[in-house]
Short mmCIF file of C-alpha atoms in Angstrom, two decimals:
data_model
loop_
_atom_site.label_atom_id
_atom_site.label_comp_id
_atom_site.label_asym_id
_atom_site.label_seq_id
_atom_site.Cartn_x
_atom_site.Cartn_y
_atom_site.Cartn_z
CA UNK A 30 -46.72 -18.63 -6.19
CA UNK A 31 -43.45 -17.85 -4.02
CA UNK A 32 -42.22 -20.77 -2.19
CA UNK A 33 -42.55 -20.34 1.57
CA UNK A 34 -40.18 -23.15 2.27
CA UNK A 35 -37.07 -21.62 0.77
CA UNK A 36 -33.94 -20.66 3.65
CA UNK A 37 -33.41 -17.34 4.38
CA UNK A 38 -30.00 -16.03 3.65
CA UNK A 39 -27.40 -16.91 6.78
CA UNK A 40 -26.65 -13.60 8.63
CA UNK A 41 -23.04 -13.70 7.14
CA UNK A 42 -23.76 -14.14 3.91
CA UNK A 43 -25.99 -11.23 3.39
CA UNK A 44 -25.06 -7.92 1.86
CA UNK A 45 -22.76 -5.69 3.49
CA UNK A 46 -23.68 -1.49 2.83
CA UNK A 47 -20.29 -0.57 4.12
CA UNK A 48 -18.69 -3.04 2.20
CA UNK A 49 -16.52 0.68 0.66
CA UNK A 50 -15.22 2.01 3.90
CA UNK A 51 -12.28 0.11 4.52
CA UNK A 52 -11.06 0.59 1.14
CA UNK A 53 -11.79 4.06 0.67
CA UNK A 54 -10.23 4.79 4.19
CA UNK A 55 -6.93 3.07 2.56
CA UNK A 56 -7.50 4.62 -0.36
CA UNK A 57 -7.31 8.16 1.18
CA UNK A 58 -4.89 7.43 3.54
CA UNK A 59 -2.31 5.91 1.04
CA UNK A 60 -2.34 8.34 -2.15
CA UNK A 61 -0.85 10.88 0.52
CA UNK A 62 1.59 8.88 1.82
CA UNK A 63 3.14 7.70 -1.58
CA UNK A 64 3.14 10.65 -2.89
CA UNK A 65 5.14 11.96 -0.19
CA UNK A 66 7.39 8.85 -0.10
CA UNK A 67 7.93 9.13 -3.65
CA UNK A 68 9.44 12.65 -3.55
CA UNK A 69 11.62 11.54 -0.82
CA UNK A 70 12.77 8.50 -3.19
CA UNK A 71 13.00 10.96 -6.59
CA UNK A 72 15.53 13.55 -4.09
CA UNK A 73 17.47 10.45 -3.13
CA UNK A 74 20.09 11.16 -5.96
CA UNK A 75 21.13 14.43 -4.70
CA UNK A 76 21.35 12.74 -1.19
CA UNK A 77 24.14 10.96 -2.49
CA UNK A 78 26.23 14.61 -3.73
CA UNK A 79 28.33 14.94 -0.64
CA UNK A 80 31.29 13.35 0.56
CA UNK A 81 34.44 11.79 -1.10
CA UNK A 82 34.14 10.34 -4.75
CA UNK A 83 34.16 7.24 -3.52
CA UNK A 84 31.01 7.82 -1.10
CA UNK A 85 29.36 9.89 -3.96
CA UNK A 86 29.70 6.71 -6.38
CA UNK A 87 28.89 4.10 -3.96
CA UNK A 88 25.59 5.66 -3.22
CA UNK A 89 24.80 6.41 -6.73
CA UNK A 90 25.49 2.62 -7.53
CA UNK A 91 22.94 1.54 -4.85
CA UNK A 92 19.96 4.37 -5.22
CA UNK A 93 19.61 3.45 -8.35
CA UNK A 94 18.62 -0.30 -8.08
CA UNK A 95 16.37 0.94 -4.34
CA UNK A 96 14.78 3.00 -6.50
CA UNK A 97 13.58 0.52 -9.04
CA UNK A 98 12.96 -1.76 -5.90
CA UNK A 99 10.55 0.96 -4.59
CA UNK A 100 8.70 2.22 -7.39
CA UNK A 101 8.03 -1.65 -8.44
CA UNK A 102 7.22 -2.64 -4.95
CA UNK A 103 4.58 0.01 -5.30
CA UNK A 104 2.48 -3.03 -7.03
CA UNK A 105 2.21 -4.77 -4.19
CA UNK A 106 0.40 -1.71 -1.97
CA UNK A 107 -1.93 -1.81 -5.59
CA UNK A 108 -2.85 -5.48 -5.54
CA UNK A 109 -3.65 -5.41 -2.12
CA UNK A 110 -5.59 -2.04 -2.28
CA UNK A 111 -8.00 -3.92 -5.63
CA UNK A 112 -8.11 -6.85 -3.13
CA UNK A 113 -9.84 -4.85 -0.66
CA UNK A 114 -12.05 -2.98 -3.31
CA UNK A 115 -12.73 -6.25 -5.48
CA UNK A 116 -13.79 -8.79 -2.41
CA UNK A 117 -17.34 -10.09 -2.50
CA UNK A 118 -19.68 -7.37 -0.23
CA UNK A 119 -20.71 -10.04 1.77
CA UNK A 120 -20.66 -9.58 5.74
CA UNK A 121 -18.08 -12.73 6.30
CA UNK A 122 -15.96 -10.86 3.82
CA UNK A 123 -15.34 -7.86 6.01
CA UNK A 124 -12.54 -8.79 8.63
CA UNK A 125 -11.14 -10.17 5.04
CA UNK A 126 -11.10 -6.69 3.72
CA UNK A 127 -10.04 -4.84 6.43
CA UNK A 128 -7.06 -6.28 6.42
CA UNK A 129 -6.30 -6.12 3.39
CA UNK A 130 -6.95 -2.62 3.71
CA UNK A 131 -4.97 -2.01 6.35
CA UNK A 132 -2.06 -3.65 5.21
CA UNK A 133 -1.88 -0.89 2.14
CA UNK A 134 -0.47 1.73 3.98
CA UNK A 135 1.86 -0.51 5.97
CA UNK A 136 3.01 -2.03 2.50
CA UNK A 137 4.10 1.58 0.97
CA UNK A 138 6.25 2.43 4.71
CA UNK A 139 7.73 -0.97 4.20
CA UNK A 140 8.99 -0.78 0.66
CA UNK A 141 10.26 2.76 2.18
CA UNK A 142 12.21 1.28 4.72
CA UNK A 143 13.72 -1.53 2.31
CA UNK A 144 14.51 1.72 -0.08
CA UNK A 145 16.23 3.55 2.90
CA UNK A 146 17.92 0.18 3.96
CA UNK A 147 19.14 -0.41 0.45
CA UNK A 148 20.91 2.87 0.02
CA UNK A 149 24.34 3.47 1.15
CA UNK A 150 24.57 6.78 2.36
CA UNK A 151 27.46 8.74 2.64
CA UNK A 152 28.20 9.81 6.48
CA UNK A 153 27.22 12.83 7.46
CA UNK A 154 29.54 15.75 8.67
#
């Protein structure tokens, strides 16, 4: 016999069926967008080819530390992307994981701005 007396789930606590969205929108959005990044990042050596020794070797000296910056800042943009995917489907989860999803994107153009910030680039002529 089922008991009639038991609570009904709260509204946000039920299951969420687009629980995937957010993350897959991230998802989609961000492969892209590092990809592209990290082409810009891998060409960042032959950036540094022009100028006066000097200018060639202080580049060189700080590309190669940005780029271990960037490509190991690329965790973060991964955490927060298996945040998004790994949150409870629950409906008072969802401002939670869009977010989180959100912030994915913004994560890989920060890192790219610390990488382009990190580098010193010889003046152009």
């Amino acid at each position: 016999m089922p008991d009639s007396t038991a609570p009904a789930p709260a509204p946000d606590d039920a299951y969420d069926q687009r629980a995937w969205i957010f993350p897959l929108l991230s998802l989609l959005v961000t492969l892209p967008l590092v990809y592209v990044l990290s082409i810009g990042v891998g060409f960042a050596g032959m950036s540094c080819d022009t100028g006066s020794s000097a200018e060639i070797s202080r580049c060189n000296a700080s590309a190669a530390p940005a780029i271990k910056v960037y490509f190991w800042g690329l965790l973060l943009p991964l955490a927060l992307l298996v945040a998004s995917w790994t949150l409870p489907r629950r409906r008072s989860q969802r401002l939670r994981r869009g977010v989180l999803a959100v912030l994915v994107p913004f994560a890989v153009l920060f890192l790219y701005a610390a990488f382009q910030a990190m580098v010193d680039w010889p003046p152009t002529t």
